[in-house]
Amino acid sequence: MNLAQVIFYILTAITIGSAAFVVLSQHLVRSVFMLFVTLFAVAGLYVFALADFVALTQIVIYVGGVLVLLLFAFLLSSKESLEGMEKIPSGLLSAHRLPGALISVLFLAVLGFIFFQIDFENLNWIKASVANGNVISVSDNTIRNIGINLMSKYLLPLEIVSILLMMVLIGAAHIARKEPKAS
Amino acid sequence: MIPLQHFLFISAILFCLGLFAVITRKNAIQILMGIELMINASILNLVAFSRFDKVDNTGQMFALFIIVLAAAAVAVALVIIMNLYKRVKSIDPNQSDTLRG
């Protein structure tokens, strides 16, 4: 086992452990801060999947934008939102959580069973891309290719996403403003 | 090289943790965090398969679009949660039942 695999499995352990903490913690602020750790570790996993640009985007947008927004919203809503949570009995298998735990474990079993069944190395399109040399290797520079593709093949989705972002900006500002004193 | 299946198992575990949070949590912000975990799991799947698509980069491109859409969705959802808090004085989704038929 070489160094890259060791780092990969350490990142995996950090990801799953902190995600479990996010899900199971009773304390909202702690789980928001553990979500930071989860998102950073998932960005590390993206790097191991040879997608550096997606990892950078994840750090910039998720960690820089989404989590700061979440913290902001949490700190704006007051302590009362936490008080209702104290009454929930903790523990993974209390009566409130047993159906949810059962559903997610069963879903995990289904997904794991499917992933065991499929032989990914022998799928047709993966075999074809390996035969054509269409596989990203570690030393490739993918960001240049992403830029070229974004400006040629995926130009229409890019423009639609930009329009959607503007609509979201206007819509969020409109919903969040104080309602005028109507009669 | 790390085999493809390991990425898929990690993303399956992340997805199920997010599903658990969405089902059991009583707090709208924590439900939103569960949804974020599920979105991250699906992005991990796309990125892992995108290794076999060097020319078109379809997986990475859609991962970028998903990240942008998730950020937009979180912005709108937080605004809605703040408004709900102003109106119902609680961010428990079970308590806002004015639309129940």
PDB file of C-alpha atoms in Angstrom:
ATOM      1  CA  MET A   1       0.000   0.000   0.000  1.00  0.00           C
ATOM      2  CA  ASN A   2       1.638   3.242  -1.086  1.00  0.00           C
ATOM      3  CA  LEU A   3       1.349   6.712   0.353  1.00  0.00           C
ATOM      4  CA  ALA A   4      -1.508   7.871  -1.893  1.00  0.00           C
ATOM      5  CA  GLN A   5      -3.725   5.012  -0.784  1.00  0.00           C
ATOM      6  CA  VAL A   6      -2.942   5.676   2.870  1.00  0.00           C
ATOM      7  CA  ILE A   7      -3.930   9.335   2.457  1.00  0.00           C
ATOM      8  CA  PHE A   8      -7.056   8.317   0.566  1.00  0.00           C
ATOM      9  CA  TYR A   9      -8.256   6.014   3.310  1.00  0.00           C
ATOM     10  CA  ILE A  10      -7.455   8.586   5.998  1.00  0.00           C
ATOM     11  CA  LEU A  11      -9.559  11.102   4.066  1.00  0.00           C
ATOM     12  CA  THR A  12     -12.315   8.517   3.786  1.00  0.00           C
ATOM     13  CA  ALA A  13     -12.296   7.962   7.527  1.00  0.00           C
ATOM     14  CA  ILE A  14     -12.404  11.727   8.175  1.00  0.00           C
ATOM     15  CA  THR A  15     -15.263  12.162   5.713  1.00  0.00           C
ATOM     16  CA  ILE A  16     -17.463   9.413   7.083  1.00  0.00           C
ATOM     17  CA  GLY A  17     -16.701  10.155  10.720  1.00  0.00           C
ATOM     18  CA  SER A  18     -17.415  13.853  10.456  1.00  0.00           C
ATOM     19  CA  ALA A  19     -20.526  13.239   8.348  1.00  0.00           C
ATOM     20  CA  ALA A  20     -21.797  10.860  11.020  1.00  0.00           C
ATOM     21  CA  PHE A  21     -21.096  13.549  13.610  1.00  0.00           C
ATOM     22  CA  VAL A  22     -22.997  16.100  11.522  1.00  0.00           C
ATOM     23  CA  VAL A  23     -25.964  13.775  11.302  1.00  0.00           C
ATOM     24  CA  LEU A  24     -26.008  12.493  14.872  1.00  0.00           C
ATOM     25  CA  SER A  25     -24.984  15.521  16.924  1.00  0.00           C
ATOM     26  CA  GLN A  26     -27.625  17.207  19.035  1.00  0.00           C
ATOM     27  CA  HIS A  27     -25.788  20.509  18.993  1.00  0.00           C
ATOM     28  CA  LEU A  28     -26.510  22.560  15.889  1.00  0.00           C
ATOM     29  CA  VAL A  29     -23.412  24.790  15.942  1.00  0.00           C
ATOM     30  CA  ARG A  30     -21.111  21.806  16.348  1.00  0.00           C
ATOM     31  CA  SER A  31     -22.699  20.001  13.438  1.00  0.00           C
ATOM     32  CA  VAL A  32     -22.393  23.099  11.216  1.00  0.00           C
ATOM     33  CA  PHE A  33     -18.703  23.345  12.044  1.00  0.00           C
ATOM     34  CA  MET A  34     -18.200  19.630  11.449  1.00  0.00           C
ATOM     35  CA  LEU A  35     -19.780  20.128   8.033  1.00  0.00           C
ATOM     36  CA  PHE A  36     -16.720  22.307   7.254  1.00  0.00           C
ATOM     37  CA  VAL A  37     -14.498  19.288   7.929  1.00  0.00           C
ATOM     38  CA  THR A  38     -16.703  17.011   5.852  1.00  0.00           C
ATOM     39  CA  LEU A  39     -16.680  19.336   2.853  1.00  0.00           C
ATOM     40  CA  PHE A  40     -12.905  19.801   2.996  1.00  0.00           C
ATOM     41  CA  ALA A  41     -12.379  16.030   3.169  1.00  0.00           C
ATOM     42  CA  VAL A  42     -14.769  15.462   0.260  1.00  0.00           C
ATOM     43  CA  ALA A  43     -12.766  18.041  -1.724  1.00  0.00           C
ATOM     44  CA  GLY A  44      -9.697  15.924  -0.983  1.00  0.00           C
ATOM     45  CA  LEU A  45     -11.533  12.888  -2.338  1.00  0.00           C
ATOM     46  CA  TYR A  46     -12.277  14.845  -5.534  1.00  0.00           C
ATOM     47  CA  VAL A  47      -8.552  15.439  -5.905  1.00  0.00           C
ATOM     48  CA  PHE A  48      -8.006  11.686  -5.664  1.00  0.00           C
ATOM     49  CA  ALA A  49     -10.603  11.199  -8.397  1.00  0.00           C
ATOM     50  CA  LEU A  50      -8.376  13.479 -10.543  1.00  0.00           C
ATOM     51  CA  ALA A  51     -10.795  16.404 -10.616  1.00  0.00           C
ATOM     52  CA  ASP A  52      -8.768  19.272  -9.182  1.00  0.00           C
ATOM     53  CA  PHE A  53     -10.968  22.011 -10.583  1.00  0.00           C
ATOM     54  CA  VAL A  54     -14.092  20.546  -9.005  1.00  0.00           C
ATOM     55  CA  ALA A  55     -12.238  20.318  -5.697  1.00  0.00           C
ATOM     56  CA  LEU A  56     -11.247  23.985  -5.884  1.00  0.00           C
ATOM     57  CA  THR A  57     -14.800  24.983  -6.799  1.00  0.00           C
ATOM     58  CA  GLN A  58     -16.086  22.939  -3.880  1.00  0.00           C
ATOM     59  CA  ILE A  59     -13.810  24.766  -1.463  1.00  0.00           C
ATOM     60  CA  VAL A  60     -14.585  28.211  -2.876  1.00  0.00           C
ATOM     61  CA  ILE A  61     -18.358  27.855  -3.252  1.00  0.00           C
ATOM     62  CA  TYR A  62     -19.349  25.382  -0.546  1.00  0.00           C
ATOM     63  CA  VAL A  63     -16.946  26.273   2.220  1.00  0.00           C
ATOM     64  CA  GLY A  64     -16.741  29.953   1.350  1.00  0.00           C
ATOM     65  CA  GLY A  65     -20.349  30.548   0.414  1.00  0.00           C
ATOM     66  CA  VAL A  66     -22.842  27.944   1.497  1.00  0.00           C
ATOM     67  CA  LEU A  67     -21.478  27.261   4.964  1.00  0.00           C
ATOM     68  CA  VAL A  68     -21.060  30.935   5.775  1.00  0.00           C
ATOM     69  CA  LEU A  69     -24.696  31.395   4.712  1.00  0.00           C
ATOM     70  CA  LEU A  70     -25.749  28.487   6.944  1.00  0.00           C
ATOM     71  CA  LEU A  71     -23.907  29.911   9.942  1.00  0.00           C
ATOM     72  CA  PHE A  72     -25.381  33.323   9.215  1.00  0.00           C
ATOM     73  CA  ALA A  73     -28.916  31.932   9.114  1.00  0.00           C
ATOM     74  CA  PHE A  74     -28.369  29.955  12.265  1.00  0.00           C
ATOM     75  CA  LEU A  75     -27.030  32.928  14.174  1.00  0.00           C
ATOM     76  CA  LEU A  76     -29.931  35.075  12.989  1.00  0.00           C
ATOM     77  CA  SER A  77     -32.526  32.623  14.202  1.00  0.00           C
ATOM     78  CA  SER A  78     -32.457  32.817  17.947  1.00  0.00           C
ATOM     79  CA  LYS A  79     -31.935  30.393  20.791  1.00  0.00           C
ATOM     80  CA  GLU A  80     -35.540  29.281  20.733  1.00  0.00           C
ATOM     81  CA  SER A  81     -34.888  27.157  17.699  1.00  0.00           C
ATOM     82  CA  LEU A  82     -32.523  25.081  19.795  1.00  0.00           C
ATOM     83  CA  GLU A  83     -34.827  24.589  22.727  1.00  0.00           C
ATOM     84  CA  GLY A  84     -37.237  22.377  20.871  1.00  0.00           C
ATOM     85  CA  MET A  85     -34.414  20.011  20.083  1.00  0.00           C
ATOM     86  CA  GLU A  86     -33.530  19.285  23.674  1.00  0.00           C
ATOM     87  CA  LYS A  87     -36.707  17.298  24.093  1.00  0.00           C
ATOM     88  CA  ILE A  88     -35.798  14.806  21.404  1.00  0.00           C
ATOM     89  CA  PRO A  89     -34.424  11.718  23.116  1.00  0.00           C
ATOM     90  CA  SER A  90     -30.882  11.166  21.954  1.00  0.00           C
ATOM     91  CA  GLY A  91     -29.482   7.852  20.865  1.00  0.00           C
ATOM     92  CA  LEU A  92     -29.468   6.256  17.484  1.00  0.00           C
ATOM     93  CA  LEU A  93     -32.233   3.755  18.035  1.00  0.00           C
ATOM     94  CA  SER A  94     -34.875   5.627  19.959  1.00  0.00           C
ATOM     95  CA  ALA A  95     -38.434   5.297  18.792  1.00  0.00           C
ATOM     96  CA  HIS A  96     -38.284   8.551  16.833  1.00  0.00           C
ATOM     97  CA  ARG A  97     -35.314   7.509  14.809  1.00  0.00           C
ATOM     98  CA  LEU A  98     -35.735   3.795  14.324  1.00  0.00           C
ATOM     99  CA  PRO A  99     -37.749   4.038  11.065  1.00  0.00           C
ATOM    100  CA  GLY A 100     -35.306   6.559   9.600  1.00  0.00           C
ATOM    101  CA  ALA A 101     -32.307   4.453  10.576  1.00  0.00           C
ATOM    102  CA  LEU A 102     -33.978   1.364   9.152  1.00  0.00           C
ATOM    103  CA  ILE A 103     -34.750   3.071   5.836  1.00  0.00           C
ATOM    104  CA  SER A 104     -31.249   4.435   5.405  1.00  0.00           C
ATOM    105  CA  VAL A 105     -29.540   1.163   6.356  1.00  0.00           C
ATOM    106  CA  LEU A 106     -31.756  -0.747   3.928  1.00  0.00           C
ATOM    107  CA  PHE A 107     -30.992   1.794   1.208  1.00  0.00           C
ATOM    108  CA  LEU A 108     -27.288   1.433   1.931  1.00  0.00           C
ATOM    109  CA  ALA A 109     -27.652  -2.343   1.665  1.00  0.00           C
ATOM    110  CA  VAL A 110     -29.372  -2.002  -1.714  1.00  0.00           C
ATOM    111  CA  LEU A 111     -26.702   0.370  -3.037  1.00  0.00           C
ATOM    112  CA  GLY A 112     -23.871  -1.811  -1.739  1.00  0.00           C
ATOM    113  CA  PHE A 113     -25.450  -4.914  -3.255  1.00  0.00           C
ATOM    114  CA  ILE A 114     -25.718  -3.160  -6.642  1.00  0.00           C
ATOM    115  CA  PHE A 115     -22.121  -1.961  -6.490  1.00  0.00           C
ATOM    116  CA  PHE A 116     -20.953  -5.489  -5.682  1.00  0.00           C
ATOM    117  CA  GLN A 117     -22.945  -6.972  -8.542  1.00  0.00           C
ATOM    118  CA  ILE A 118     -21.708  -4.675 -11.308  1.00  0.00           C
ATOM    119  CA  ASP A 119     -18.273  -5.361 -12.709  1.00  0.00           C
ATOM    120  CA  PHE A 120     -17.212  -1.828 -13.503  1.00  0.00           C
ATOM    121  CA  GLU A 121     -13.950  -2.681 -15.237  1.00  0.00           C
ATOM    122  CA  ASN A 122     -15.821  -4.600 -17.935  1.00  0.00           C
ATOM    123  CA  LEU A 123     -18.580  -2.112 -18.766  1.00  0.00           C
ATOM    124  CA  ASN A 124     -18.683  -1.343 -22.461  1.00  0.00           C
ATOM    125  CA  TRP A 125     -18.065   2.373 -22.349  1.00  0.00           C
ATOM    126  CA  ILE A 126     -15.309   2.083 -19.766  1.00  0.00           C
ATOM    127  CA  LYS A 127     -13.571  -0.600 -21.827  1.00  0.00           C
ATOM    128  CA  ALA A 128     -13.918   1.570 -24.933  1.00  0.00           C
ATOM    129  CA  SER A 129     -12.480   4.631 -23.229  1.00  0.00           C
ATOM    130  CA  VAL A 130      -9.582   2.635 -21.802  1.00  0.00           C
ATOM    131  CA  ALA A 131      -8.899   1.214 -25.259  1.00  0.00           C
ATOM    132  CA  ASN A 132      -8.989   4.681 -26.844  1.00  0.00           C
ATOM    133  CA  GLY A 133      -6.716   6.205 -24.205  1.00  0.00           C
ATOM    134  CA  ASN A 134      -9.605   8.425 -23.064  1.00  0.00           C
ATOM    135  CA  VAL A 135      -8.614   8.108 -19.396  1.00  0.00           C
ATOM    136  CA  ILE A 136      -7.341  11.007 -17.322  1.00  0.00           C
ATOM    137  CA  SER A 137      -3.922  10.212 -15.934  1.00  0.00           C
ATOM    138  CA  VAL A 138      -2.303  11.821 -12.922  1.00  0.00           C
ATOM    139  CA  SER A 139      -0.042  14.171 -14.873  1.00  0.00           C
ATOM    140  CA  ASP A 140      -2.759  15.559 -17.148  1.00  0.00           C
ATOM    141  CA  ASN A 141      -3.769  19.205 -17.133  1.00  0.00           C
ATOM    142  CA  THR A 142      -7.554  19.005 -16.997  1.00  0.00           C
ATOM    143  CA  ILE A 143      -8.371  22.651 -16.263  1.00  0.00           C
ATOM    144  CA  ARG A 144      -7.484  23.804 -19.785  1.00  0.00           C
ATOM    145  CA  ASN A 145      -9.735  21.136 -21.249  1.00  0.00           C
ATOM    146  CA  ILE A 146     -12.559  22.115 -18.895  1.00  0.00           C
ATOM    147  CA  GLY A 147     -12.280  25.744 -19.972  1.00  0.00           C
ATOM    148  CA  ILE A 148     -12.376  24.863 -23.653  1.00  0.00           C
ATOM    149  CA  ASN A 149     -15.365  22.566 -23.163  1.00  0.00           C
ATOM    150  CA  LEU A 150     -17.191  25.114 -21.039  1.00  0.00           C
ATOM    151  CA  MET A 151     -16.890  27.734 -23.747  1.00  0.00           C
ATOM    152  CA  SER A 152     -17.762  25.451 -26.671  1.00  0.00           C
ATOM    153  CA  LYS A 153     -19.821  22.380 -25.911  1.00  0.00           C
ATOM    154  CA  TYR A 154     -21.476  23.461 -22.675  1.00  0.00           C
ATOM    155  CA  LEU A 155     -22.029  27.126 -23.511  1.00  0.00           C
ATOM    156  CA  LEU A 156     -25.829  26.954 -23.403  1.00  0.00           C
ATOM    157  CA  PRO A 157     -26.019  25.350 -19.917  1.00  0.00           C
ATOM    158  CA  LEU A 158     -23.494  27.911 -18.690  1.00  0.00           C
ATOM    159  CA  GLU A 159     -25.652  30.785 -19.900  1.00  0.00           C
ATOM    160  CA  ILE A 160     -28.808  29.215 -18.461  1.00  0.00           C
ATOM    161  CA  VAL A 161     -27.068  28.791 -15.106  1.00  0.00           C
ATOM    162  CA  SER A 162     -25.996  32.430 -15.151  1.00  0.00           C
ATOM    163  CA  ILE A 163     -29.556  33.566 -15.824  1.00  0.00           C
ATOM    164  CA  LEU A 164     -30.794  31.279 -13.062  1.00  0.00           C
ATOM    165  CA  LEU A 165     -28.256  32.734 -10.632  1.00  0.00           C
ATOM    166  CA  MET A 166     -29.493  36.218 -11.386  1.00  0.00           C
ATOM    167  CA  MET A 167     -33.090  35.093 -10.831  1.00  0.00           C
ATOM    168  CA  VAL A 168     -32.093  33.526  -7.510  1.00  0.00           C
ATOM    169  CA  LEU A 169     -30.355  36.723  -6.434  1.00  0.00           C
ATOM    170  CA  ILE A 170     -33.367  38.885  -7.237  1.00  0.00           C
ATOM    171  CA  GLY A 171     -35.827  36.362  -5.805  1.00  0.00           C
ATOM    172  CA  ALA A 172     -33.952  35.907  -2.538  1.00  0.00           C
ATOM    173  CA  ALA A 173     -33.648  39.657  -2.065  1.00  0.00           C
ATOM    174  CA  HIS A 174     -37.358  40.028  -2.817  1.00  0.00           C
ATOM    175  CA  ILE A 175     -38.471  37.340  -0.373  1.00  0.00           C
ATOM    176  CA  ALA A 176     -36.137  38.507   2.381  1.00  0.00           C
ATOM    177  CA  ARG A 177     -37.136  42.146   2.394  1.00  0.00           C
ATOM    178  CA  LYS A 178     -39.511  43.433   5.017  1.00  0.00           C
ATOM    179  CA  GLU A 179     -43.104  43.371   3.992  1.00  0.00           C
ATOM    180  CA  PRO A 180     -44.563  46.851   3.670  1.00  0.00           C
ATOM    181  CA  LYS A 181     -47.216  47.670   6.189  1.00  0.00           C
ATOM    182  CA  ALA A 182     -50.271  46.726   4.232  1.00  0.00           C
ATOM    183  CA  SER A 183     -53.655  47.679   5.517  1.00  0.00           C
TER     184      SER A 183
ATOM    185  CA  MET B   1      -4.728   3.958  -8.649  1.00  0.00           C
ATOM    186  CA  ILE B   2      -7.737   3.830  -6.384  1.00  0.00           C
ATOM    187  CA  PRO B   3     -10.450   1.551  -7.759  1.00  0.00           C
ATOM    188  CA  LEU B   4     -13.750   3.017  -8.840  1.00  0.00           C
ATOM    189  CA  GLN B   5     -15.821   0.975  -6.425  1.00  0.00           C
ATOM    190  CA  HIS B   6     -14.255   2.562  -3.359  1.00  0.00           C
ATOM    191  CA  PHE B   7     -15.512   5.981  -4.455  1.00  0.00           C
ATOM    192  CA  LEU B   8     -18.944   4.511  -5.031  1.00  0.00           C
ATOM    193  CA  PHE B   9     -19.076   2.923  -1.578  1.00  0.00           C
ATOM    194  CA  ILE B  10     -17.996   6.167   0.086  1.00  0.00           C
ATOM    195  CA  SER B  11     -20.654   8.093  -1.785  1.00  0.00           C
ATOM    196  CA  ALA B  12     -23.285   5.477  -0.879  1.00  0.00           C
ATOM    197  CA  ILE B  13     -22.430   5.856   2.816  1.00  0.00           C
ATOM    198  CA  LEU B  14     -22.527   9.657   2.563  1.00  0.00           C
ATOM    199  CA  PHE B  15     -25.859   9.520   0.752  1.00  0.00           C
ATOM    200  CA  CYS B  16     -27.408   7.291   3.401  1.00  0.00           C
ATOM    201  CA  LEU B  17     -26.160   9.545   6.206  1.00  0.00           C
ATOM    202  CA  GLY B  18     -27.771  12.495   4.443  1.00  0.00           C
ATOM    203  CA  LEU B  19     -30.990  10.517   3.994  1.00  0.00           C
ATOM    204  CA  PHE B  20     -31.000   9.698   7.691  1.00  0.00           C
ATOM    205  CA  ALA B  21     -30.612  13.378   8.541  1.00  0.00           C
ATOM    206  CA  VAL B  22     -33.412  14.386   6.184  1.00  0.00           C
ATOM    207  CA  ILE B  23     -35.799  11.813   7.625  1.00  0.00           C
ATOM    208  CA  THR B  24     -35.161  12.169  11.344  1.00  0.00           C
ATOM    209  CA  ARG B  25     -34.164  15.771  11.998  1.00  0.00           C
ATOM    210  CA  LYS B  26     -36.616  18.255  13.426  1.00  0.00           C
ATOM    211  CA  ASN B  27     -34.710  21.368  12.417  1.00  0.00           C
ATOM    212  CA  ALA B  28     -34.936  22.871   8.945  1.00  0.00           C
ATOM    213  CA  ILE B  29     -31.268  23.902   8.879  1.00  0.00           C
ATOM    214  CA  GLN B  30     -30.160  20.375   9.726  1.00  0.00           C
ATOM    215  CA  ILE B  31     -32.425  18.964   7.026  1.00  0.00           C
ATOM    216  CA  LEU B  32     -30.710  21.367   4.634  1.00  0.00           C
ATOM    217  CA  MET B  33     -27.335  20.036   5.770  1.00  0.00           C
ATOM    218  CA  GLY B  34     -28.523  16.499   5.103  1.00  0.00           C
ATOM    219  CA  ILE B  35     -29.474  17.535   1.586  1.00  0.00           C
ATOM    220  CA  GLU B  36     -25.997  19.032   1.163  1.00  0.00           C
ATOM    221  CA  LEU B  37     -24.461  15.697   2.166  1.00  0.00           C
ATOM    222  CA  MET B  38     -26.604  13.880  -0.404  1.00  0.00           C
ATOM    223  CA  ILE B  39     -25.619  16.374  -3.123  1.00  0.00           C
ATOM    224  CA  ASN B  40     -21.956  15.903  -2.254  1.00  0.00           C
ATOM    225  CA  ALA B  41     -22.334  12.137  -2.526  1.00  0.00           C
ATOM    226  CA  SER B  42     -23.807  12.441  -6.000  1.00  0.00           C
ATOM    227  CA  ILE B  43     -21.036  14.843  -7.067  1.00  0.00           C
ATOM    228  CA  LEU B  44     -18.480  12.302  -5.841  1.00  0.00           C
ATOM    229  CA  ASN B  45     -20.112   9.687  -8.069  1.00  0.00           C
ATOM    230  CA  LEU B  46     -20.037  11.948 -11.127  1.00  0.00           C
ATOM    231  CA  VAL B  47     -16.426  12.919 -10.532  1.00  0.00           C
ATOM    232  CA  ALA B  48     -15.328   9.327 -10.016  1.00  0.00           C
ATOM    233  CA  PHE B  49     -16.847   8.228 -13.324  1.00  0.00           C
ATOM    234  CA  SER B  50     -15.485  11.305 -15.068  1.00  0.00           C
ATOM    235  CA  ARG B  51     -11.988   9.794 -14.964  1.00  0.00           C
ATOM    236  CA  PHE B  52     -12.939   7.742 -18.007  1.00  0.00           C
ATOM    237  CA  ASP B  53     -14.015  10.764 -20.044  1.00  0.00           C
ATOM    238  CA  LYS B  54     -10.943  12.808 -20.786  1.00  0.00           C
ATOM    239  CA  VAL B  55     -12.099  14.515 -23.981  1.00  0.00           C
ATOM    240  CA  ASP B  56     -15.564  15.738 -23.044  1.00  0.00           C
ATOM    241  CA  ASN B  57     -15.255  16.091 -19.229  1.00  0.00           C
ATOM    242  CA  THR B  58     -19.003  15.528 -18.935  1.00  0.00           C
ATOM    243  CA  GLY B  59     -18.910  14.354 -15.338  1.00  0.00           C
ATOM    244  CA  GLN B  60     -16.790  17.206 -14.054  1.00  0.00           C
ATOM    245  CA  MET B  61     -18.852  19.731 -15.986  1.00  0.00           C
ATOM    246  CA  PHE B  62     -22.085  18.487 -14.472  1.00  0.00           C
ATOM    247  CA  ALA B  63     -20.428  18.418 -11.064  1.00  0.00           C
ATOM    248  CA  LEU B  64     -19.671  22.130 -11.472  1.00  0.00           C
ATOM    249  CA  PHE B  65     -23.260  22.861 -12.498  1.00  0.00           C
ATOM    250  CA  ILE B  66     -24.583  20.869  -9.545  1.00  0.00           C
ATOM    251  CA  ILE B  67     -22.374  22.838  -7.133  1.00  0.00           C
ATOM    252  CA  VAL B  68     -23.677  26.133  -8.519  1.00  0.00           C
ATOM    253  CA  LEU B  69     -27.306  24.978  -8.385  1.00  0.00           C
ATOM    254  CA  ALA B  70     -26.870  23.715  -4.815  1.00  0.00           C
ATOM    255  CA  ALA B  71     -25.489  27.090  -3.758  1.00  0.00           C
ATOM    256  CA  ALA B  72     -28.475  28.854  -5.342  1.00  0.00           C
ATOM    257  CA  ALA B  73     -30.896  26.421  -3.701  1.00  0.00           C
ATOM    258  CA  VAL B  74     -29.313  26.946  -0.297  1.00  0.00           C
ATOM    259  CA  ALA B  75     -29.581  30.716  -0.638  1.00  0.00           C
ATOM    260  CA  VAL B  76     -33.296  30.563  -1.457  1.00  0.00           C
ATOM    261  CA  ALA B  77     -34.006  27.893   1.166  1.00  0.00           C
ATOM    262  CA  LEU B  78     -32.327  29.913   3.915  1.00  0.00           C
ATOM    263  CA  VAL B  79     -34.366  32.961   3.020  1.00  0.00           C
ATOM    264  CA  ILE B  80     -37.519  30.846   3.182  1.00  0.00           C
ATOM    265  CA  ILE B  81     -36.460  29.425   6.559  1.00  0.00           C
ATOM    266  CA  MET B  82     -35.863  32.918   7.931  1.00  0.00           C
ATOM    267  CA  ASN B  83     -39.312  33.997   6.767  1.00  0.00           C
ATOM    268  CA  LEU B  84     -40.836  30.876   8.287  1.00  0.00           C
ATOM    269  CA  TYR B  85     -39.118  31.682  11.562  1.00  0.00           C
ATOM    270  CA  LYS B  86     -40.537  35.187  11.503  1.00  0.00           C
ATOM    271  CA  ARG B  87     -44.007  33.841  10.862  1.00  0.00           C
ATOM    272  CA  VAL B  88     -44.268  30.674  12.969  1.00  0.00           C
ATOM    273  CA  LYS B  89     -41.507  31.435  15.540  1.00  0.00           C
ATOM    274  CA  SER B  90     -40.053  27.991  14.943  1.00  0.00           C
ATOM    275  CA  ILE B  91     -37.972  26.287  12.281  1.00  0.00           C
ATOM    276  CA  ASP B  92     -39.390  22.849  12.941  1.00  0.00           C
ATOM    277  CA  PRO B  93     -41.075  21.814   9.677  1.00  0.00           C
ATOM    278  CA  ASN B  94     -43.690  19.856  11.640  1.00  0.00           C
ATOM    279  CA  GLN B  95     -45.025  23.016  13.226  1.00  0.00           C
ATOM    280  CA  SER B  96     -45.775  24.886  10.033  1.00  0.00           C
ATOM    281  CA  ASP B  97     -48.985  23.127   9.108  1.00  0.00           C
ATOM    282  CA  THR B  98     -51.123  25.957   7.789  1.00  0.00           C
ATOM    283  CA  LEU B  99     -51.176  24.321   4.376  1.00  0.00           C
ATOM    284  CA  ARG B 100     -52.372  20.974   5.701  1.00  0.00           C
ATOM    285  CA  GLY B 101     -55.558  19.921   3.980  1.00  0.00           C
TER     286      GLY B 101
END
